[in-house]
XYZ file of C-alpha atoms in Angstrom:
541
model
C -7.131 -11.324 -44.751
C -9.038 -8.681 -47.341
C -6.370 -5.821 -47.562
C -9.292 -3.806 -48.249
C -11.232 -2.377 -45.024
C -13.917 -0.695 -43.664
C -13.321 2.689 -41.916
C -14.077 1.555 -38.667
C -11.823 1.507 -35.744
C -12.760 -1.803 -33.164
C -12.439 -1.326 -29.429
C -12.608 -4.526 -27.595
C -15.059 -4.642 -24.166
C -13.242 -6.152 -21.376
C -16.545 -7.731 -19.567
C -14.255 -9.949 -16.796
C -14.517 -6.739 -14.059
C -15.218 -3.412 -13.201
C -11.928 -2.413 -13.415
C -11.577 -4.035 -16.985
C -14.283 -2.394 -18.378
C -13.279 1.147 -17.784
C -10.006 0.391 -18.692
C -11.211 -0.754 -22.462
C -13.620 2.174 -21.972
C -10.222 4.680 -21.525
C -9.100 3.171 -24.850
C -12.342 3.597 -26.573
C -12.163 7.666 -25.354
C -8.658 7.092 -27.314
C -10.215 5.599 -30.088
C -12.508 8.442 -30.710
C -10.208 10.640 -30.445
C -9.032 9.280 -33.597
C -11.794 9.227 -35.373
C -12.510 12.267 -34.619
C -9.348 12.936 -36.745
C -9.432 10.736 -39.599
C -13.390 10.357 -40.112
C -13.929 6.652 -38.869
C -16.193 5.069 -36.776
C -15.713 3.718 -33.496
C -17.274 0.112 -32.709
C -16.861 -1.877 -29.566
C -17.081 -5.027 -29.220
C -17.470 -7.931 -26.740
C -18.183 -11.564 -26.195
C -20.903 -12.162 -23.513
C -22.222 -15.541 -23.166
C -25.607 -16.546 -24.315
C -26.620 -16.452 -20.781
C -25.581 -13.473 -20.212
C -23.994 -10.217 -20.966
C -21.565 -10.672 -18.208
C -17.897 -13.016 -17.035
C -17.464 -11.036 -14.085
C -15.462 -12.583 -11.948
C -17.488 -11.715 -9.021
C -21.289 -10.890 -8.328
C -20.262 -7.137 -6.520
C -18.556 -6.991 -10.731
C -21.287 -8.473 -12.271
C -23.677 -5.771 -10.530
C -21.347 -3.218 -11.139
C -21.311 -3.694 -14.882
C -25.142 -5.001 -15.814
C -26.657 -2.810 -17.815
C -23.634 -0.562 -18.544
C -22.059 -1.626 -21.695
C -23.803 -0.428 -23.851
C -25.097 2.669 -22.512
C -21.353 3.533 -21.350
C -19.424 2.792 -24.472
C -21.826 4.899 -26.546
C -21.412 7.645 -23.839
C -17.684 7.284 -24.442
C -17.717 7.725 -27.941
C -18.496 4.447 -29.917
C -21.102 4.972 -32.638
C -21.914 1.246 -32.545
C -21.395 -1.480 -29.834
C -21.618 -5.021 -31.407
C -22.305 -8.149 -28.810
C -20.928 -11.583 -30.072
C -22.619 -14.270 -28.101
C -21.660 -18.283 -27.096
C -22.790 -19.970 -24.436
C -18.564 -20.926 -24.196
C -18.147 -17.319 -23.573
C -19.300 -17.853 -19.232
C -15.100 -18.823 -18.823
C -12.939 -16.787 -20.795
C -10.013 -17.678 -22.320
C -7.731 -15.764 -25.062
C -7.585 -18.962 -27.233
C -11.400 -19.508 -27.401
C -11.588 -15.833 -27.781
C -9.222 -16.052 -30.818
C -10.896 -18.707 -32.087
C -14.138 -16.865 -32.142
C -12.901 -13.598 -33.508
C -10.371 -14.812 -36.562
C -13.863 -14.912 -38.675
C -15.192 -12.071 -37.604
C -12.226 -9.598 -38.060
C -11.980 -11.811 -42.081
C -15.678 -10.924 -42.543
C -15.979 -7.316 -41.380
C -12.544 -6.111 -42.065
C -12.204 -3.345 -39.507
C -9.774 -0.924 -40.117
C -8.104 -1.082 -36.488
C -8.853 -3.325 -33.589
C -7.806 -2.080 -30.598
C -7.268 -3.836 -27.103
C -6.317 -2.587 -23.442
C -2.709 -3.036 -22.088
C -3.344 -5.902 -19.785
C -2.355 -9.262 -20.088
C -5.546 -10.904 -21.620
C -5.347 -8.306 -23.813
C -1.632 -8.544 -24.648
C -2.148 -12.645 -25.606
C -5.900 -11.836 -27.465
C -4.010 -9.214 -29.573
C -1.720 -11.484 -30.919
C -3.259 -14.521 -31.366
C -5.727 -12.678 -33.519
C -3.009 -10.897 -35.656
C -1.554 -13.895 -36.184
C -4.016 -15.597 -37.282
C -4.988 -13.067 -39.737
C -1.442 -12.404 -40.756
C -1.510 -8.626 -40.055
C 0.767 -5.986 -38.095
C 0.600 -5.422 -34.544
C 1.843 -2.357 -32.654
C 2.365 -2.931 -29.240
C 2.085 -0.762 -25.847
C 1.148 2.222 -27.998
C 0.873 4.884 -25.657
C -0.951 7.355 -27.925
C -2.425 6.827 -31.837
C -2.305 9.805 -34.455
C -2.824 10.408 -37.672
C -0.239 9.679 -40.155
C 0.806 10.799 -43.827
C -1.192 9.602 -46.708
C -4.080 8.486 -44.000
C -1.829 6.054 -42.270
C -2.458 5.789 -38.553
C 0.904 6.211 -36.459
C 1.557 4.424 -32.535
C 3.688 5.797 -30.010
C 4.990 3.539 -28.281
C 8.489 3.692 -25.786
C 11.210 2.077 -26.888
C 14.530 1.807 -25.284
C 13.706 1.019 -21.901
C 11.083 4.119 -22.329
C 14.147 6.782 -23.296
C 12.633 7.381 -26.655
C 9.152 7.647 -27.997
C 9.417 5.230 -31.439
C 6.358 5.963 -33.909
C 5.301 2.921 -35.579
C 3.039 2.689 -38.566
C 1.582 -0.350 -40.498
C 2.788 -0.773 -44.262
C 0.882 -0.008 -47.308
C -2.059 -2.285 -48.369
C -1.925 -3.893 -44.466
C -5.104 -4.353 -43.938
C -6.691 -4.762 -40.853
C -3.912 -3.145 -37.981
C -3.909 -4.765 -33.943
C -2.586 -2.887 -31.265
C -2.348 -2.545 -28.088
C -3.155 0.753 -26.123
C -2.014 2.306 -22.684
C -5.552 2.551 -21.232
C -4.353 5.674 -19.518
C -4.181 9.296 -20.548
C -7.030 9.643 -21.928
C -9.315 12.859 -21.628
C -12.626 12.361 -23.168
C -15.623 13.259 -21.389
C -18.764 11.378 -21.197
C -21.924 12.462 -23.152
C -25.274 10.476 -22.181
C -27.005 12.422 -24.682
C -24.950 10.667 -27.703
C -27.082 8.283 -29.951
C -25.907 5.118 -31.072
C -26.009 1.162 -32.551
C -26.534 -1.692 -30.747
C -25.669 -4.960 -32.747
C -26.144 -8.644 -30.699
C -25.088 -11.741 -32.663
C -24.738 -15.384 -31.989
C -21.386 -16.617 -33.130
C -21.135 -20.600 -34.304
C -20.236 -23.493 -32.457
C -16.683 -23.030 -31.719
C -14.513 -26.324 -32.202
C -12.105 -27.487 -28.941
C -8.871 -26.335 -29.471
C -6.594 -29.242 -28.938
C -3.915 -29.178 -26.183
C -5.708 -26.257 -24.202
C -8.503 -26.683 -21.355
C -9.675 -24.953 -19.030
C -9.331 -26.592 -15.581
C -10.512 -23.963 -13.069
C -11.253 -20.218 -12.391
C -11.759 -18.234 -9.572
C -11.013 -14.137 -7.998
C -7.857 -13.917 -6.654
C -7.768 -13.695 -3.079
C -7.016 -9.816 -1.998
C -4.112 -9.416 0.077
C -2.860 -7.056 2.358
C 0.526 -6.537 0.354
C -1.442 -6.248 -3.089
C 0.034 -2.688 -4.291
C -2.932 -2.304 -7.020
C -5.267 -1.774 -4.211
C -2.809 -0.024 -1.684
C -3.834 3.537 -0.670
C -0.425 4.555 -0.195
C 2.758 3.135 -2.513
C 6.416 4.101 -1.905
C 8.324 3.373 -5.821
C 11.700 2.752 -5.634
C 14.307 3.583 -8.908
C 17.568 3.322 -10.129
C 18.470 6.691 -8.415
C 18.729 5.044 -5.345
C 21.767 3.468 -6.675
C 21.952 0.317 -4.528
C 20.063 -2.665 -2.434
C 21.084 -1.195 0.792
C 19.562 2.644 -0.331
C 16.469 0.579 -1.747
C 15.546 -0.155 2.065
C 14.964 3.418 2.574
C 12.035 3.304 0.514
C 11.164 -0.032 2.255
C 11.220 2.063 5.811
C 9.226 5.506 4.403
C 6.276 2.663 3.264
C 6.339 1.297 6.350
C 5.921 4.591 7.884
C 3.174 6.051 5.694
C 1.291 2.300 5.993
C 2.110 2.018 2.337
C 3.321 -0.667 -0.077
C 6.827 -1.156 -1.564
C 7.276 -0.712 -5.213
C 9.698 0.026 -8.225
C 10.269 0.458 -11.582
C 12.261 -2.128 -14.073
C 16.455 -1.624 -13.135
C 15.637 -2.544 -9.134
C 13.472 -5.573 -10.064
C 16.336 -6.327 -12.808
C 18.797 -6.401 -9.634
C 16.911 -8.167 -7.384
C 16.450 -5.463 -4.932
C 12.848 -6.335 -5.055
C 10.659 -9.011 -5.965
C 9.219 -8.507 -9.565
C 5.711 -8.995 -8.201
C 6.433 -5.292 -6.898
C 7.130 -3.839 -11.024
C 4.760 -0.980 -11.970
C 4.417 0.106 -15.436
C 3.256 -1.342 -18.711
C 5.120 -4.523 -18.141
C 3.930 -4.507 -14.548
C 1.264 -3.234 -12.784
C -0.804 -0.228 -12.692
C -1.293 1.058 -9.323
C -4.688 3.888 -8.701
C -3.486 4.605 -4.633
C -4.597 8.061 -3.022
C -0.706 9.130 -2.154
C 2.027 7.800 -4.427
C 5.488 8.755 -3.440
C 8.108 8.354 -6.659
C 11.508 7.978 -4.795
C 15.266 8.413 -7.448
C 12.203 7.276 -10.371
C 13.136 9.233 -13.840
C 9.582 9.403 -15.067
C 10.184 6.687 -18.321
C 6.744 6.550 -20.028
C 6.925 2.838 -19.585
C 6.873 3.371 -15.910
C 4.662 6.510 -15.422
C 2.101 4.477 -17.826
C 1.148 2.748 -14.562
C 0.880 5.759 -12.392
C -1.031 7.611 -13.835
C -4.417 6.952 -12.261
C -2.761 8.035 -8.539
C -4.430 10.777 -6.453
C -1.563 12.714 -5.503
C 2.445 12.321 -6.708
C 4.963 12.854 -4.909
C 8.379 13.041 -6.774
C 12.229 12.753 -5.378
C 14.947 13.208 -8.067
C 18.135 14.999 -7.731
C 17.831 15.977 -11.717
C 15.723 18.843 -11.690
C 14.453 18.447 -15.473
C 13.417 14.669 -14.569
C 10.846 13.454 -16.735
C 8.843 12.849 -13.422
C 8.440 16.152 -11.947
C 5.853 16.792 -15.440
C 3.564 14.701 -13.725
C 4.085 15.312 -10.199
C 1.454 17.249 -7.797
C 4.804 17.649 -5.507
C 8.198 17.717 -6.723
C 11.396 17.577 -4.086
C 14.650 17.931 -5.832
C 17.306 16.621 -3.552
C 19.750 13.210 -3.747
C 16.987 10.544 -2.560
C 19.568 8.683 0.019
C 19.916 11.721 1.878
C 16.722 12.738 2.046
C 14.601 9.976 2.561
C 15.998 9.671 6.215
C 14.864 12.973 7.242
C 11.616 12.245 5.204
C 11.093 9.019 7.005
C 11.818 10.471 10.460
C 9.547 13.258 10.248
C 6.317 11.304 8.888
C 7.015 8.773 12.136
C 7.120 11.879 14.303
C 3.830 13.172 12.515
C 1.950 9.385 12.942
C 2.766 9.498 16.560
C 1.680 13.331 17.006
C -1.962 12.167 15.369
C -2.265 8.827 17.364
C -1.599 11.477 20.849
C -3.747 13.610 19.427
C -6.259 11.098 19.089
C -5.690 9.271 22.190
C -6.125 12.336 24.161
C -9.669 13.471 22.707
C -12.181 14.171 25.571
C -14.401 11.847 23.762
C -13.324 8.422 23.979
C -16.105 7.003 22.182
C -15.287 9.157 18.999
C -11.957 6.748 18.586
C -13.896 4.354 16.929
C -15.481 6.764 14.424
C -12.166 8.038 13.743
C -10.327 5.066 13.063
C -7.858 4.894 15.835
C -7.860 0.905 16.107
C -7.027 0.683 12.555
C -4.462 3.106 12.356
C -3.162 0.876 15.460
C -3.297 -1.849 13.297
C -2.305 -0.414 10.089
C 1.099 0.700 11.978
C 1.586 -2.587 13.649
C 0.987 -4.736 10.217
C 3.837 -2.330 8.239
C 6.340 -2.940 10.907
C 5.737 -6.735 10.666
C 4.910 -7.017 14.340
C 2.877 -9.399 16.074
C 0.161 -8.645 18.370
C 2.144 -10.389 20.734
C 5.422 -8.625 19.728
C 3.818 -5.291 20.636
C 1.977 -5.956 23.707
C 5.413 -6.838 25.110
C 6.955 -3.475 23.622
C 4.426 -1.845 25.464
C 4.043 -3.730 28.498
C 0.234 -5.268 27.855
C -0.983 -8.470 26.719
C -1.761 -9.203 23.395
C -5.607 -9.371 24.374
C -4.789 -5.274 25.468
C -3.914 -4.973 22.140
C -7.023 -6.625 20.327
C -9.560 -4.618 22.036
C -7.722 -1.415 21.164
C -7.593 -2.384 17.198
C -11.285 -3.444 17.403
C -12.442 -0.075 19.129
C -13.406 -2.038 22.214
C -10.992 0.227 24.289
C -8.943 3.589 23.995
C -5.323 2.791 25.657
C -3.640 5.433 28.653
C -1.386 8.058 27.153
C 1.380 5.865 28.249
C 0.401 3.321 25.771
C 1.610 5.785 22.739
C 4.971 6.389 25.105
C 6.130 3.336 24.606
C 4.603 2.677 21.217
C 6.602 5.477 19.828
C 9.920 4.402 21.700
C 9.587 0.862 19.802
C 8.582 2.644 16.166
C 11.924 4.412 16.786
C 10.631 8.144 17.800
C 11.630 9.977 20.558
C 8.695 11.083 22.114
C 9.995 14.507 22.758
C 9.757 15.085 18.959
C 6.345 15.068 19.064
C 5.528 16.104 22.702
C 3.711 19.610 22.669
C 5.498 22.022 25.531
C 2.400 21.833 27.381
C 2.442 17.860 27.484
C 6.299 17.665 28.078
C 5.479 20.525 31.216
C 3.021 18.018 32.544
C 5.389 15.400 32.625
C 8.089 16.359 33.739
C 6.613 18.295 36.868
C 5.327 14.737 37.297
C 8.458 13.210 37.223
C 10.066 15.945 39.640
C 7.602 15.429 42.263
C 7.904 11.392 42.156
C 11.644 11.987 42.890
C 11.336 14.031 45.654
C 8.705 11.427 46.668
C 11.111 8.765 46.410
C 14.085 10.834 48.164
C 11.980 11.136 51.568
C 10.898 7.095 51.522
C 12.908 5.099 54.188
C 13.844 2.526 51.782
C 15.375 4.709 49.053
C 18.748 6.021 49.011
C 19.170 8.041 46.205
C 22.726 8.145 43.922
C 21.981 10.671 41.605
C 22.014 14.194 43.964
C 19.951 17.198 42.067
C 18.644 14.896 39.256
C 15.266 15.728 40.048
C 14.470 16.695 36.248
C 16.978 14.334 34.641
C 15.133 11.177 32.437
C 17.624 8.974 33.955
C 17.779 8.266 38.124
C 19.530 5.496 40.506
C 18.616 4.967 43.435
C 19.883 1.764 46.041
C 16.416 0.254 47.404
C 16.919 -1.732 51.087
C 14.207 -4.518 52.102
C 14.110 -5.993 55.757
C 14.475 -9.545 55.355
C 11.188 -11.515 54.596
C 9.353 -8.191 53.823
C 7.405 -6.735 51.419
C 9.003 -3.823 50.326
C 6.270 -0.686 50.691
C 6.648 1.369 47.496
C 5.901 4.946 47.032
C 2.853 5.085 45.191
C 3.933 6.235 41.573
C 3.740 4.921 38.298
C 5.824 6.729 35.549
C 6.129 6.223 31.799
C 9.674 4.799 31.270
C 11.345 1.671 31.666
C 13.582 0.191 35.013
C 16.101 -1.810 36.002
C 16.663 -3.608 38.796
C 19.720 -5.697 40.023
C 20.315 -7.656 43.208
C 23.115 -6.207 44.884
C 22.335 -8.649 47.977
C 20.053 -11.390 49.184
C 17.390 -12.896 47.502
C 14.007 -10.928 45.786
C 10.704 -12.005 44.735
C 10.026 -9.710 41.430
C 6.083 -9.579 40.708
C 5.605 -8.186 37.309
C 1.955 -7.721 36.645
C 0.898 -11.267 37.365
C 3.964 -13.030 36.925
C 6.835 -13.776 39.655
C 10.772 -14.073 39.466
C 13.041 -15.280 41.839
C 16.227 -12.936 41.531
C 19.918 -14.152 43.151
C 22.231 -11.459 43.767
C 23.809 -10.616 40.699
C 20.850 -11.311 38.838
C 18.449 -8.119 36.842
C 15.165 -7.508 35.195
C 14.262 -5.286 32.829
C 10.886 -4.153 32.374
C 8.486 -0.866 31.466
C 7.763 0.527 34.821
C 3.877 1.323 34.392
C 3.096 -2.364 35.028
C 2.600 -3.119 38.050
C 5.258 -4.678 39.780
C 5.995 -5.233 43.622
C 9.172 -6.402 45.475
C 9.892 -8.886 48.506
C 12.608 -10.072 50.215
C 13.301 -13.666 50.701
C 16.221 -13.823 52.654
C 17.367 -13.864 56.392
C 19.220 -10.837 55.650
C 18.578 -7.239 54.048
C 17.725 -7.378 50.183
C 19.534 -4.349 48.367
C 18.994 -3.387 44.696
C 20.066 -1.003 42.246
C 17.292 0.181 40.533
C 17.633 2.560 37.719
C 14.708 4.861 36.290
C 14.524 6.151 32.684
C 11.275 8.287 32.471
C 9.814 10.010 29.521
């Protein structure tokens, strides 16, 4: 390649998505920057096909994008934008790419060409350096001015310890790297002039050995943490696999996704699909919660774009708390238990709240079946698996995550006993007043039946109650007329009982017991010649 170059600074356009486009336009604001600094130009480029301007992957992208490029990069900063056309361009490939641009770059003799921190960009940066025998400077993270006019990368090094500035040597040439696309802080200027250049590139020969079979979005999925609203990031400062399934239990509180940084992926504490930083992925979620995380550029690089961080590091000068909205300096293994316990006590305070609205038709509006959802999806339950936590049927449970229906109080009772929260932790003194004058007068109620003999004396406002039920033989036994929020247990202490639980019936021996929540309803009959007697024990809310 001509050592000898132009003082222009290439910017390539990624046109495959949204997303890739204003992540090449982020290093573009970079690129300008530099300019700015050394008196060069800023050109980006792209490869649309002849067709058109656009390989978005999908048609909400290719809307999205139409009619931007242009108009956007020169609002960003580029003086020129130049469009290389081939009809081969529609599927996009590095190598075809590579193959297209090796002339190009020999012609014009840019002074830099610069492309974003993602994978395509990654392989198109080197195959083009290599082909025109020049330097490359990898994950740079920012690009400066030099001595003598030399341009100078940072880039981590060192698992991200150190910053290591990199320079080309003298009489290089043309200079590839690769850029963090984040960090940058230009602002946009639709009042900025500029060139538009389109030109149709030669037939492109096959490249041998490399073909392109198919192409298509990848599906989205509801563990994808690069489109998660909420991410939990796990580091080395938890110290262990065991302490790593703290972070595992906060996510599944907040409804979030698991991450972590390089040393847990390196230990298997995680799957690597789960990495965030330069090597991994970048993640853009409203809440991100940084959990024993040192703040290494090469991890941070990936964060950046978050709404709000939340930082936990025993180290109080932690790189991490420079970039956290919220720091908490405390050992992470400690804390994360209270953390985790508090936010569960907080989800189940909002659902009450919500379930308890005088307008039931607002639950819908609000989002109440999908936080229902959200909860039972990050616990890895079933729909099945919770209607029998909370004594419905899994077609109960539907309705409620659809909006059809908004679910009795007792519904988040024994949701919050199976997510692990004592209900009295969230319980205002009010509600807790309520019930348990409720629960006094169904004892008393109980006490003064025939059939009830009661074994706990003065436990009127105790949670848990016994009480020795008698049934004339072949009779139904005539219940007192209370449901409760709580669970029972009855055993056969003689004869033989017909148990009806909601619409099911079991024959119980003596000796024999059921469990069950005690707001379905459930009747009892006697099917021997002689008295039926059962325990029963009460455990209300």
């Amino acid at each position: 390649m001509n050592h000898t170059t132009t003082n222009e600074i290439w910017v390539f356009g990624d046109l495959r998505t949204r997303q890739l486009l204003d992540w090449s336009l982020k290093v573009l604001v970079k690129a300008a920057d530099l300019a700015g600094k050394t008196g060069d130009r800023v050109v980006m480029f792209s490869l649309p096909s002849g067709k058109t301007h656009l390989q978005a992957v999908s048609q909400d992208d290719a809307c999205a994008i139409q009619g931007t490029v242009e108009d956007e990069a020169i609002a960003w900063g580029a003086d020129k934008v130049c469009l290389f056309e081939n009809d081969r361009f529609s599927s996009p490939t590095p190598h075809i790419f590579a193959d297209a641009l090796t002339p190009v770059f020999k012609e014009r003799s840019p002074r830099l060409v610069l492309f974003p921190l993602t994978d395509f960009g990654r392989d198109l940066a080197a195959r083009t350096a290599a082909a025109a025998r020049a330097g490359l400077m990898a994950d740079c993270v920012e690009l400066r001015p030099g001595k003598d006019g030399s341009v100078v990368g940072l880039c981590p090094a060192w698992g991200g310890e150190i910053m290591a500035e990199i320079t080309y040597a003298p009489g290089h040439g043309t200079g590839f790297a690769t850029v963090q696309p984040h960090g940058a802080t230009g602002k946009k200027d639709t009042t900025r002039m500029g060139r538009v250049e389109r030109a149709a590139l030669p037939d492109i020969p096959e490249s041998k050995g490399i073909r392109l079979v198919s192409s298509r979005p990848a599906p989205q999925s509801d563990n994808d943490i690069e489109n998660a609203r909420t991410v939990v990031v796990g580091g080395a400062g938890l110290g262990s696999m065991e302490n790593f399934g703290q972070v595992r239990q906060l996510a599944a509180a907040v409804a979030g996704q698991v991450a972590a940084t390089r040393p847990p992926v390196l230990s298997h504490w995680v799957a690597e699909e789960r990495l965030i930083g330069q090597t991994g992925k970048t993640v853009m979620p409203n809440l991100l919660i940084s959990v024993g995380t040192s703040g290494a550029v090469q991890y941070t690089a990936g964060i950046m774009a978050s709404g709000t961080i939340v930082a936990i590091n025993r180290d109080p000068s932690a790189p991490i708390f420079r970039i956290a909205d919220i720091g908490v300096v405390a050992d992470a293994v400690t804390f994360l238990p209270l953390l985790t316990s508090r936010t569960r006590q907080a989800v189940m305070r909002r659902l009450a709240d919500d379930i308890c609205t005088d307008l039931p038709e607002q639950l819908g509006k609000i989002g109440f079946g999908e936080k229902i959802r959200a909860l039972r999806e990050t616990q890895g339950w079933s729909k099945e698996h919770l209607a029998e936590v909370t004594g419905q049927t899994p077609e109960f449970i539907a309705d409620v995550e659809s909006g059809e229906i908004a679910p009795p109080v007792a519904f988040i009772l024994r949701l919050s006993c199976a997510y692990g929260v004592d209900p009295g932790t969230f319980l205002r003194d009010e509600e807790k007043e309520r019930i348990r004058d409720q629960r006094t007068q169904a004892y008393v109620n109980r006490t003064r039946n025939y059939s009830y003999e009661t074994l706990t004396s003065g436990a009127e406002n105790d949670h848990l109650r016994a009480f020795m039920v008698t049934i004339e033989p072949h009779h139904d036994h005539k219940p007192v007329a209370y449901k409760h929020d709580g669970e029972e247990f009855i055993f056969v202490m003689e004869g033989k009982l017909e148990f009806t639980l909601g619409s099911k019936v079991h024959i119980l021996k003596k000796g024999e017991s059921i469990h069950f929540h005690s707001n379905t309803p459930h009747k009892l009959k006697s099917l021997s010649a002689e008295v039926t007697r059962c325990l029963v024990i009460l455990y209300t809310i």
